[in-house]
Short mmCIF file of C-alpha atoms and ligand atoms in Angstrom, two decimals:
data_model
loop_
_atom_site.label_atom_id
_atom_site.label_comp_id
_atom_site.label_asym_id
_atom_site.label_seq_id
_atom_site.Cartn_x
_atom_site.Cartn_y
_atom_site.Cartn_z
CA MET Q 1115 -42.41 -62.79 -53.59
CA ALA Q 1116 -40.59 -65.31 -51.79
CA GLU Q 1117 -41.89 -68.64 -50.98
CA ILE Q 1118 -42.15 -69.84 -47.75
CA PRO Q 1119 -43.24 -72.83 -46.25
CA ARG Q 1120 -46.28 -73.66 -44.57
CA SER Q 1121 -44.37 -74.58 -41.24
CA THR Q 1122 -41.00 -76.64 -40.03
CA GLU Q 1123 -39.23 -77.33 -36.68
CA ILE Q 1124 -36.96 -74.27 -36.40
CA VAL Q 1125 -36.74 -71.13 -38.37
CA ILE Q 1126 -33.50 -68.84 -37.77
CA VAL Q 1127 -33.77 -65.73 -38.17
CA GLY Q 1128 -31.58 -63.48 -40.04
CA GLY Q 1129 -28.37 -64.81 -42.71
CA GLY Q 1130 -25.53 -63.37 -41.63
CA ALA Q 1131 -22.12 -65.44 -41.18
CA VAL Q 1132 -24.23 -66.32 -37.42
CA GLY Q 1133 -27.25 -67.32 -39.34
CA ALA Q 1134 -25.78 -69.34 -41.80
CA SER Q 1135 -23.02 -71.29 -39.93
CA THR Q 1136 -25.83 -72.46 -37.37
CA ALA Q 1137 -28.27 -73.24 -40.53
CA PHE Q 1138 -25.28 -75.88 -41.22
CA HIS Q 1139 -23.91 -76.74 -38.22
CA LEU Q 1140 -28.10 -78.08 -37.58
CA ALA Q 1141 -28.33 -79.68 -40.32
CA VAL Q 1142 -24.70 -81.65 -39.83
CA ALA Q 1143 -26.63 -83.15 -36.40
CA GLY Q 1144 -28.97 -84.06 -38.20
CA ALA Q 1145 -31.99 -81.04 -37.40
CA THR Q 1146 -32.63 -80.67 -41.23
CA ASP Q 1147 -36.67 -79.11 -41.15
CA VAL Q 1148 -35.18 -75.87 -40.80
CA VAL Q 1149 -36.18 -71.89 -42.70
CA LEU Q 1150 -33.23 -69.29 -42.38
CA VAL Q 1151 -35.58 -66.56 -43.28
CA GLU Q 1152 -33.56 -63.22 -43.86
CA ARG Q 1153 -35.70 -60.41 -45.15
CA GLY Q 1154 -32.20 -58.77 -47.23
CA GLN Q 1155 -30.07 -60.86 -48.69
CA LEU Q 1156 -27.62 -63.35 -47.48
CA ALA Q 1157 -24.77 -61.66 -45.47
CA GLY Q 1158 -26.25 -58.42 -46.70
CA GLY Q 1159 -26.19 -56.90 -43.20
CA SER Q 1160 -23.08 -56.82 -40.26
CA THR Q 1161 -21.56 -59.45 -41.99
CA ALA Q 1162 -20.24 -58.09 -45.58
CA LYS Q 1163 -19.63 -54.44 -43.96
CA SER Q 1164 -16.95 -56.22 -41.57
CA ALA Q 1165 -12.79 -56.09 -41.66
CA GLY Q 1166 -13.16 -60.13 -42.17
CA GLY Q 1167 -10.46 -60.32 -39.05
CA ILE Q 1168 -10.11 -63.76 -37.06
CA ARG Q 1169 -7.44 -63.73 -34.35
CA LEU Q 1170 -6.80 -65.80 -30.77
CA GLN Q 1171 -5.82 -62.71 -28.78
CA PHE Q 1172 -8.34 -61.76 -26.52
CA GLY Q 1173 -8.45 -60.86 -23.26
CA ASP Q 1174 -10.89 -63.58 -22.10
CA GLU Q 1175 -10.26 -67.28 -22.09
CA LEU Q 1176 -13.33 -67.93 -23.40
CA ASN Q 1177 -12.41 -66.02 -26.25
CA VAL Q 1178 -9.74 -66.97 -27.54
CA ARG Q 1179 -11.17 -70.24 -27.01
CA ILE Q 1180 -13.65 -69.52 -29.34
CA GLY Q 1181 -11.63 -68.11 -31.81
CA ALA Q 1182 -9.40 -71.32 -31.36
CA ARG Q 1183 -12.42 -73.33 -32.50
CA GLY Q 1184 -13.20 -71.09 -35.83
CA LEU Q 1185 -9.82 -71.10 -36.65
CA THR Q 1186 -9.59 -74.99 -36.99
CA GLU Q 1187 -12.72 -75.13 -38.61
CA LEU Q 1188 -11.77 -72.28 -40.91
CA GLU Q 1189 -8.14 -74.12 -41.52
CA ARG Q 1190 -10.49 -77.21 -43.18
CA TRP Q 1191 -12.76 -75.00 -45.18
CA ASN Q 1192 -12.65 -77.08 -48.31
CA GLU Q 1193 -13.03 -79.96 -47.18
CA LEU Q 1194 -14.87 -79.23 -44.35
CA ILE Q 1195 -18.00 -77.33 -47.23
CA GLY Q 1196 -16.78 -79.51 -50.10
CA ALA Q 1197 -18.19 -83.22 -48.23
CA HIS Q 1198 -21.31 -80.91 -49.34
CA VAL Q 1199 -21.58 -78.88 -52.63
CA ASP Q 1200 -18.79 -79.13 -55.73
CA PHE Q 1201 -18.49 -75.45 -55.55
CA VAL Q 1202 -16.51 -73.80 -52.81
CA PRO Q 1203 -16.02 -70.79 -52.49
CA ASP Q 1204 -12.83 -69.07 -52.23
CA ILE Q 1205 -12.36 -67.21 -48.44
CA ALA Q 1206 -9.54 -65.74 -49.29
CA PHE Q 1207 -7.90 -66.52 -46.41
CA HIS Q 1208 -4.88 -64.93 -45.59
CA GLN Q 1209 -3.23 -66.38 -42.58
CA THR Q 1210 -1.31 -63.31 -41.81
CA GLY Q 1211 -1.05 -62.78 -37.68
CA TYR Q 1212 -2.62 -59.48 -36.51
CA LEU Q 1213 -0.17 -57.15 -35.18
CA PHE Q 1214 -1.86 -55.02 -31.58
CA LEU Q 1215 0.66 -51.41 -31.32
CA LEU Q 1216 0.73 -50.19 -27.80
CA SER Q 1217 1.75 -46.67 -26.78
CA ASP Q 1218 0.10 -47.02 -23.26
CA GLU Q 1219 1.20 -48.41 -20.20
CA ALA Q 1220 -2.17 -49.70 -18.77
CA ASP Q 1221 -3.21 -50.90 -22.21
CA LEU Q 1222 0.21 -53.17 -21.68
CA ALA Q 1223 -0.82 -54.60 -18.52
CA THR Q 1224 -3.69 -55.33 -19.85
CA PHE Q 1225 -2.09 -57.37 -22.81
CA THR Q 1226 0.10 -58.67 -20.41
CA THR Q 1227 -2.47 -60.83 -18.39
CA ALA Q 1228 -3.91 -61.45 -21.21
CA LEU Q 1229 -0.34 -62.67 -22.79
CA ALA Q 1230 -0.73 -65.81 -20.23
CA VAL Q 1231 -4.12 -66.74 -20.66
CA GLN Q 1232 -3.28 -67.14 -24.23
CA HIS Q 1233 -0.19 -68.72 -23.69
CA ALA Q 1234 -2.12 -71.07 -21.27
CA LEU Q 1235 -4.68 -72.28 -23.81
CA GLY Q 1236 -1.62 -72.82 -26.27
CA VAL Q 1237 -1.41 -69.41 -28.46
CA PRO Q 1238 1.70 -68.22 -29.59
CA THR Q 1239 1.40 -65.32 -29.71
CA GLN Q 1240 4.51 -62.94 -29.20
CA LEU Q 1241 5.19 -59.29 -26.84
CA ILE Q 1242 8.07 -57.66 -28.83
CA THR Q 1243 9.54 -54.26 -29.27
CA PRO Q 1244 8.56 -51.25 -32.38
CA ALA Q 1245 12.33 -52.30 -33.48
CA GLU Q 1246 10.32 -55.89 -34.18
CA ALA Q 1247 7.04 -54.66 -35.28
CA LYS Q 1248 8.77 -52.26 -37.74
CA ALA Q 1249 10.61 -55.19 -38.75
CA ILE Q 1250 7.02 -56.64 -39.65
CA VAL Q 1251 5.90 -53.71 -41.21
CA PRO Q 1252 8.69 -51.56 -42.07
CA GLN Q 1253 6.45 -48.23 -43.08
CA LEU Q 1254 5.69 -48.33 -39.11
CA VAL Q 1255 5.83 -44.91 -37.04
CA VAL Q 1256 6.86 -46.23 -34.10
CA ASP Q 1257 8.45 -43.93 -32.24
CA ASP Q 1258 6.20 -43.73 -29.35
CA LEU Q 1259 5.44 -47.50 -29.29
CA ILE Q 1260 6.31 -49.13 -26.28
CA ALA Q 1261 5.18 -52.70 -27.09
CA ALA Q 1262 3.29 -54.83 -29.38
CA THR Q 1263 1.61 -58.39 -29.91
CA TYR Q 1264 2.27 -60.30 -32.67
CA CYS Q 1265 0.71 -63.78 -33.26
CA ALA Q 1266 1.03 -65.78 -36.50
CA ARG Q 1267 -2.40 -67.52 -36.98
CA ASP Q 1268 -4.55 -64.93 -37.05
CA GLY Q 1269 -5.43 -63.30 -40.49
CA HIS Q 1270 -8.56 -62.00 -42.22
CA MET Q 1271 -10.55 -62.85 -45.03
CA SER Q 1272 -13.50 -62.98 -46.92
CA PRO Q 1273 -17.09 -62.94 -44.99
CA GLU Q 1274 -19.10 -63.12 -47.90
CA ALA Q 1275 -17.77 -66.12 -49.04
CA VAL Q 1276 -18.00 -68.02 -45.35
CA THR Q 1277 -20.97 -66.60 -44.79
CA GLN Q 1278 -22.61 -67.95 -49.21
CA GLY Q 1279 -21.06 -71.63 -47.92
CA TYR Q 1280 -22.09 -72.26 -44.33
CA ALA Q 1281 -25.54 -71.64 -46.46
CA ALA Q 1282 -25.44 -73.54 -49.22
CA ALA Q 1283 -23.39 -76.77 -47.49
CA ALA Q 1284 -26.97 -76.07 -45.52
CA ALA Q 1285 -29.74 -76.26 -48.10
CA ALA Q 1286 -27.46 -79.04 -49.20
CA LEU Q 1287 -28.19 -81.43 -46.72
CA GLY Q 1288 -32.08 -80.00 -46.36
CA VAL Q 1289 -32.25 -76.31 -45.35
CA ARG Q 1290 -34.26 -74.37 -46.42
CA ILE Q 1291 -33.26 -69.85 -47.29
CA VAL Q 1292 -35.74 -67.58 -47.85
CA GLN Q 1293 -34.42 -64.32 -48.61
CA GLY Q 1294 -35.81 -60.54 -48.94
CA VAL Q 1295 -38.46 -61.71 -46.98
CA GLU Q 1296 -38.50 -60.51 -43.12
CA VAL Q 1297 -39.32 -61.88 -39.50
CA THR Q 1298 -43.08 -59.55 -38.09
CA ASP Q 1299 -43.68 -61.13 -35.26
CA ILE Q 1300 -43.64 -64.45 -33.68
CA GLU Q 1301 -45.98 -65.66 -31.48
CA HIS Q 1302 -46.31 -67.24 -28.01
CA ALA Q 1303 -48.58 -68.54 -24.74
CA ALA Q 1304 -47.60 -70.42 -21.70
CA GLY Q 1305 -44.18 -70.20 -22.75
CA ARG Q 1306 -44.01 -71.02 -25.74
CA ILE Q 1307 -43.82 -70.23 -29.62
CA SER Q 1308 -46.21 -71.49 -31.97
CA ALA Q 1309 -45.85 -69.72 -35.25
CA VAL Q 1310 -43.21 -67.13 -36.81
CA ARG Q 1311 -44.71 -64.62 -38.80
CA THR Q 1312 -43.53 -63.13 -41.81
CA SER Q 1313 -43.74 -60.49 -44.59
CA ALA Q 1314 -44.18 -63.34 -46.78
CA GLY Q 1315 -46.90 -65.41 -44.47
CA THR Q 1316 -47.34 -67.14 -40.92
CA ILE Q 1317 -44.71 -69.78 -41.19
CA MET Q 1318 -45.86 -72.65 -37.88
CA THR Q 1319 -42.66 -73.71 -35.56
CA GLY Q 1320 -42.28 -74.15 -31.82
CA THR Q 1321 -38.56 -73.18 -32.51
CA VAL Q 1322 -37.49 -69.91 -33.51
CA ILE Q 1323 -33.36 -68.78 -33.09
CA CYS Q 1324 -32.49 -64.60 -32.86
CA ALA Q 1325 -29.31 -64.54 -35.78
CA ALA Q 1326 -30.37 -60.81 -36.36
CA GLY Q 1327 -27.21 -59.19 -35.52
CA ALA Q 1328 -28.05 -55.49 -34.55
CA TRP Q 1329 -31.82 -56.24 -35.03
CA SER Q 1330 -31.84 -58.73 -32.83
CA GLY Q 1331 -33.33 -56.52 -30.03
CA GLU Q 1332 -36.57 -56.35 -32.37
CA ILE Q 1333 -36.70 -59.93 -32.76
CA GLY Q 1334 -36.41 -60.46 -28.79
CA ARG Q 1335 -38.97 -57.97 -28.16
CA LEU Q 1336 -41.34 -59.74 -30.62
CA ALA Q 1337 -41.10 -62.34 -28.06
CA GLY Q 1338 -40.91 -60.89 -25.30
CA ILE Q 1339 -37.01 -61.51 -24.47
CA ASP Q 1340 -34.94 -57.92 -23.86
CA ILE Q 1341 -31.83 -58.68 -25.53
CA PRO Q 1342 -29.46 -56.02 -24.66
CA VAL Q 1343 -27.81 -55.21 -28.07
CA HIS Q 1344 -27.71 -51.84 -30.55
CA GLY Q 1345 -26.02 -50.78 -33.83
CA MET Q 1346 -22.72 -48.80 -33.53
CA PRO Q 1347 -21.66 -47.35 -36.12
CA ARG Q 1348 -18.11 -48.96 -37.68
CA HIS Q 1349 -17.02 -47.35 -40.97
CA MET Q 1350 -14.34 -48.13 -43.55
CA TRP Q 1351 -12.39 -47.31 -46.64
CA PHE Q 1352 -10.81 -49.06 -49.53
CA SER Q 1353 -8.18 -47.87 -51.56
CA PRO Q 1354 -6.81 -49.87 -54.75
CA GLU Q 1355 -3.18 -49.43 -53.87
CA ASN Q 1356 -1.11 -50.51 -51.59
CA GLY Q 1357 2.02 -48.36 -51.17
CA GLY Q 1358 4.20 -51.09 -51.07
CA LEU Q 1359 2.94 -52.55 -48.28
CA SER Q 1360 3.63 -56.56 -48.38
CA ASP Q 1361 0.82 -58.71 -49.19
CA THR Q 1362 1.93 -60.02 -45.56
CA MET Q 1363 1.48 -57.60 -43.50
CA PRO Q 1364 -0.39 -58.46 -40.98
CA LEU Q 1365 -4.25 -56.62 -39.98
CA THR Q 1366 -2.40 -54.11 -37.99
CA ILE Q 1367 -4.42 -52.19 -34.48
CA ASP Q 1368 -2.66 -49.32 -33.21
CA PHE Q 1369 -5.07 -50.39 -29.72
CA ALA Q 1370 -4.79 -46.49 -28.50
CA THR Q 1371 -6.61 -44.77 -31.36
CA GLY Q 1372 -8.66 -48.01 -32.60
CA PHE Q 1373 -7.37 -47.17 -36.86
CA TYR Q 1374 -6.42 -50.68 -38.55
CA SER Q 1375 -5.44 -52.02 -41.33
CA HIS Q 1376 -4.60 -54.40 -44.17
CA ARG Q 1377 -4.37 -55.63 -47.65
CA GLU Q 1378 -7.30 -56.30 -49.54
CA GLY Q 1379 -6.71 -57.03 -52.51
CA PRO Q 1380 -3.95 -55.11 -54.74
CA GLY Q 1381 -4.83 -52.26 -52.28
CA LEU Q 1382 -5.39 -52.02 -48.84
CA VAL Q 1383 -9.07 -51.21 -46.55
CA PHE Q 1384 -8.10 -48.69 -43.34
CA GLY Q 1385 -10.59 -48.03 -40.81
CA GLY Q 1386 -11.21 -46.87 -36.40
CA ARG Q 1387 -14.32 -45.55 -34.71
CA GLU Q 1388 -14.23 -41.99 -36.33
CA ALA Q 1389 -17.21 -41.72 -38.94
CA GLU Q 1390 -15.43 -38.78 -41.29
CA VAL Q 1391 -12.09 -39.40 -43.08
CA GLU Q 1392 -10.45 -36.50 -42.27
CA GLU Q 1393 -10.46 -38.25 -37.87
CA VAL Q 1394 -9.26 -41.40 -38.91
CA ALA Q 1395 -6.54 -39.92 -40.88
CA VAL Q 1396 -5.24 -37.70 -37.89
CA HIS Q 1397 -4.16 -40.91 -36.64
CA ALA Q 1398 -3.44 -43.14 -39.71
CA LEU Q 1399 -0.81 -40.21 -41.08
CA HIS Q 1400 0.84 -40.55 -37.94
CA ARG Q 1401 0.91 -44.71 -37.26
CA LEU Q 1402 1.39 -45.00 -40.90
CA PRO Q 1403 1.57 -41.79 -43.10
CA VAL Q 1404 2.26 -43.99 -46.20
CA ILE Q 1405 -1.76 -44.16 -46.23
CA GLY Q 1406 -1.66 -40.59 -47.34
CA GLU Q 1407 0.20 -41.29 -50.15
CA LEU Q 1408 -2.60 -43.71 -51.83
CA PRO Q 1409 -5.90 -42.63 -53.42
CA ILE Q 1410 -9.38 -43.88 -51.44
CA GLN Q 1411 -11.90 -45.13 -54.05
CA SER Q 1412 -14.26 -46.50 -51.85
CA SER Q 1413 -15.81 -46.24 -48.26
CA TRP Q 1414 -18.31 -48.03 -46.10
CA TRP Q 1415 -20.35 -47.99 -42.83
CA GLY Q 1416 -22.12 -51.07 -41.02
CA PHE Q 1417 -22.64 -52.45 -36.96
CA TYR Q 1418 -21.11 -53.20 -34.84
CA ASP Q 1419 -24.17 -55.33 -32.70
CA GLU Q 1420 -22.86 -54.31 -29.06
CA SER Q 1421 -23.61 -55.65 -26.09
CA PRO Q 1422 -23.19 -53.78 -22.67
CA ASP Q 1423 -19.53 -55.73 -21.91
CA HIS Q 1424 -18.46 -56.44 -25.30
CA ASN Q 1425 -19.38 -59.60 -25.53
CA ALA Q 1426 -21.47 -61.78 -26.86
CA ILE Q 1427 -24.75 -62.49 -25.82
CA VAL Q 1428 -25.65 -66.30 -26.55
CA GLY Q 1429 -27.69 -68.97 -25.13
CA GLU Q 1430 -31.19 -69.67 -25.01
CA SER Q 1431 -34.07 -68.53 -23.13
CA ALA Q 1432 -35.00 -69.56 -19.65
CA THR Q 1433 -38.47 -68.26 -20.29
CA LEU Q 1434 -39.87 -68.80 -23.98
CA SER Q 1435 -39.22 -72.53 -24.41
CA ARG Q 1436 -36.95 -72.95 -27.52
CA PHE Q 1437 -36.17 -69.32 -28.07
CA LEU Q 1438 -32.43 -68.99 -28.64
CA TYR Q 1439 -30.43 -66.21 -29.78
CA ALA Q 1440 -26.13 -65.32 -30.88
CA THR Q 1441 -26.06 -61.32 -30.44
CA GLY Q 1442 -24.01 -58.47 -29.34
CA PHE Q 1443 -20.10 -59.68 -30.42
CA SER Q 1444 -18.95 -55.97 -30.14
CA GLY Q 1445 -16.64 -56.33 -33.36
CA HIS Q 1446 -16.30 -59.27 -33.53
CA GLY Q 1447 -19.49 -61.42 -34.53
CA PHE Q 1448 -17.12 -62.91 -37.44
CA GLN Q 1449 -15.18 -64.48 -36.83
CA GLN Q 1450 -17.11 -65.79 -33.83
CA ALA Q 1451 -19.62 -67.61 -35.98
CA PRO Q 1452 -17.99 -70.94 -36.53
CA ALA Q 1453 -17.92 -71.68 -33.06
CA VAL Q 1454 -21.60 -70.32 -31.73
CA GLY Q 1455 -23.20 -72.27 -34.56
CA GLU Q 1456 -22.03 -74.65 -33.69
CA TYR Q 1457 -23.17 -73.92 -29.62
CA LEU Q 1458 -26.50 -73.10 -30.97
CA ALA Q 1459 -26.85 -76.47 -33.13
CA GLU Q 1460 -25.41 -78.07 -29.58
CA LEU Q 1461 -27.96 -76.18 -27.29
CA TYR Q 1462 -30.69 -77.09 -29.76
CA VAL Q 1463 -30.67 -81.52 -30.22
CA GLY Q 1464 -29.12 -81.47 -26.37
CA ALA Q 1465 -25.66 -82.38 -27.30
CA ALA Q 1466 -22.81 -82.24 -24.91
CA PRO Q 1467 -21.44 -78.21 -25.90
CA THR Q 1468 -17.86 -78.52 -27.66
CA ILE Q 1469 -17.10 -75.70 -26.11
CA ASP Q 1470 -19.13 -73.92 -23.47
CA MET Q 1471 -20.38 -71.10 -23.25
CA SER Q 1472 -22.96 -70.68 -20.98
CA SER Q 1473 -21.89 -67.69 -19.03
CA PHE Q 1474 -22.35 -65.68 -21.78
CA THR Q 1475 -26.48 -66.33 -21.95
CA VAL Q 1476 -28.45 -63.59 -21.94
CA ASP Q 1477 -29.17 -63.97 -18.04
CA ARG Q 1478 -25.78 -62.29 -16.64
CA PHE Q 1479 -27.00 -58.32 -17.60
CA ALA Q 1480 -29.45 -59.23 -14.51
CA ASP Q 1481 -28.09 -61.51 -12.64
CA GLY Q 1482 -24.94 -58.71 -12.01
CA ILE Q 1483 -22.47 -60.92 -13.31
CA GLU Q 1484 -21.09 -59.43 -16.15
CA ARG Q 1485 -17.73 -59.99 -17.84
CA THR Q 1486 -15.74 -57.49 -19.83
CA GLU Q 1487 -14.32 -57.84 -22.84
CA THR Q 1488 -11.22 -55.38 -23.59
CA PHE Q 1489 -9.28 -56.57 -26.08
CA ILE Q 1490 -11.35 -54.48 -28.40
CA VAL Q 1491 -10.99 -52.53 -31.48
C1 FAD W 68 -17.43 -52.14 -40.18
C2 FAD W 68 -16.88 -53.39 -39.25
C3 FAD W 68 -15.99 -54.13 -39.11
C4 FAD W 68 -16.31 -55.15 -38.74
N1 FAD W 68 -14.66 -56.21 -38.73
C5 FAD W 68 -14.89 -57.54 -38.06
C6 FAD W 68 -13.95 -58.37 -38.46
O1 FAD W 68 -12.63 -57.31 -38.28
N2 FAD W 68 -13.52 -59.53 -37.07
C7 FAD W 68 -15.13 -59.83 -36.38
O2 FAD W 68 -15.08 -60.66 -36.65
N3 FAD W 68 -15.74 -59.21 -36.82
C8 FAD W 68 -16.56 -57.86 -37.32
N4 FAD W 68 -17.39 -56.50 -37.49
C9 FAD W 68 -18.44 -57.32 -36.79
C10 FAD W 68 -19.00 -58.46 -37.67
O3 FAD W 68 -19.51 -58.27 -38.89
C11 FAD W 68 -20.26 -58.82 -37.07
O4 FAD W 68 -19.93 -58.69 -35.80
C12 FAD W 68 -21.18 -60.27 -37.46
O5 FAD W 68 -20.85 -59.25 -39.01
C13 FAD W 68 -22.61 -60.43 -36.87
O6 FAD W 68 -23.16 -61.26 -37.66
P1 FAD W 68 -24.11 -61.86 -37.77
O7 FAD W 68 -24.69 -62.52 -37.98
O8 FAD W 68 -24.70 -61.80 -36.32
O9 FAD W 68 -25.20 -60.25 -38.56
P2 FAD W 68 -24.95 -59.76 -39.60
O10 FAD W 68 -24.61 -60.37 -41.03
O11 FAD W 68 -25.80 -58.24 -39.09
O12 FAD W 68 -26.87 -60.56 -40.19
C14 FAD W 68 -28.35 -60.44 -39.06
C15 FAD W 68 -29.24 -60.58 -39.83
O13 FAD W 68 -30.11 -60.77 -39.94
C16 FAD W 68 -30.65 -59.77 -40.24
N5 FAD W 68 -32.46 -59.07 -39.93
C17 FAD W 68 -32.48 -58.76 -39.36
N6 FAD W 68 -33.86 -58.17 -39.07
C18 FAD W 68 -34.44 -58.93 -39.42
C19 FAD W 68 -36.60 -59.34 -40.30
N7 FAD W 68 -37.43 -59.19 -38.83
N8 FAD W 68 -35.98 -60.64 -39.88
C20 FAD W 68 -35.46 -61.25 -41.54
N9 FAD W 68 -34.02 -61.03 -41.37
C21 FAD W 68 -34.00 -60.05 -40.71
C22 FAD W 68 -30.83 -58.80 -41.43
O14 FAD W 68 -30.67 -57.77 -42.51
C23 FAD W 68 -29.37 -59.52 -41.48
O15 FAD W 68 -28.69 -59.38 -42.62
C24 FAD W 68 -17.06 -55.31 -37.79
C25 FAD W 68 -18.36 -54.94 -38.18
C26 FAD W 68 -18.38 -53.96 -39.09
C27 FAD W 68 -19.53 -52.39 -39.19
#
């Protein structure tokens, strides 16, 4: 049984990308009396199941800015993490862009509006023709497309390596990382937290940061806070062969069907909205027929942590002092982990936010001011 301290300033629940990033940013901000409690293994939740995509192409300007902040941090990964540890995990950053394929006039209108938002923030997304999309990925069938968008700064990387790097650097700064221990209760009264109960004993603390991904609703209930998030299963498949798709292939998404693919090691991964490979294959074979010639070696599934408006739920409780939370990422939580971890650390220490995410507070649902993200895969 893992040993846990009897008391600490801050307990982080969850050791995915968000919990690890939060631990790192807290430590950098000087808050090192922190225990991160993970019931399984680091990155063992949705994080390791992720396609690892990071993009600047969003509809909501806040998501564009959150993506840009994360990208900037991950572009200087070796320097950032290497300042604290000798061994920096290779995050295998393939900055080969994101290519969104559009076949629907309504989607094109949505993307055109979003392009203006992205351009105003300096994002170099291009609206391109189907022929130009085919020039980027020659194996694509583009006859029924009406347009595509491409942003060369987007890309994909290893979510496990990012999580391990943040956790290692946080630990080097004094954060205690405890794996194999489950948070079972949060003791609180009169609007204050006094302790966290775990499967390995009780930790006295005044602060809880919920980074429990799709399971954050359960942690919220322990604290008496309603966090409207639910787990939506999403499936992926891996082929050890690549069918001649180039090393520089962007993360390519058929927006209407949700089918997507990117190169992974010597082969490729693909996924979609459906659970059965035969169902996803209908879209894959239509758009990228070469996939039909490739062997499938493995498959897996994980949860999207879905919120009602497909935007993150991030903030500090207005009713329970020092209960902070970050979940509801709806398919883009890996890429938002760097900026969200930084924001939670700033909220905790009372620093001015680098990016103000106050409109992502859970209170927006009760206040009737939801804001919908449209670039959902
Ligand atoms: C197939 C798929 C593809 C995806 N592709 C992308 C993508 O390309 N880009 C992107 O940005 N996002 C993607 N996502 C979404 C992304 O994976 C998640 O949004 C992100 O990993 C959430 O990170 P997290 O740290 O909040 O949650 P998690 O990684 O789920 O971590 C939460 C952790 O909390 C732990 N936990 C829960 N309850 C307790 C408890 N009571 N006590 C202790 N520990 C607890 C869990 O064990 C878990 O490890 C994808 C998701 C899936 C499933």
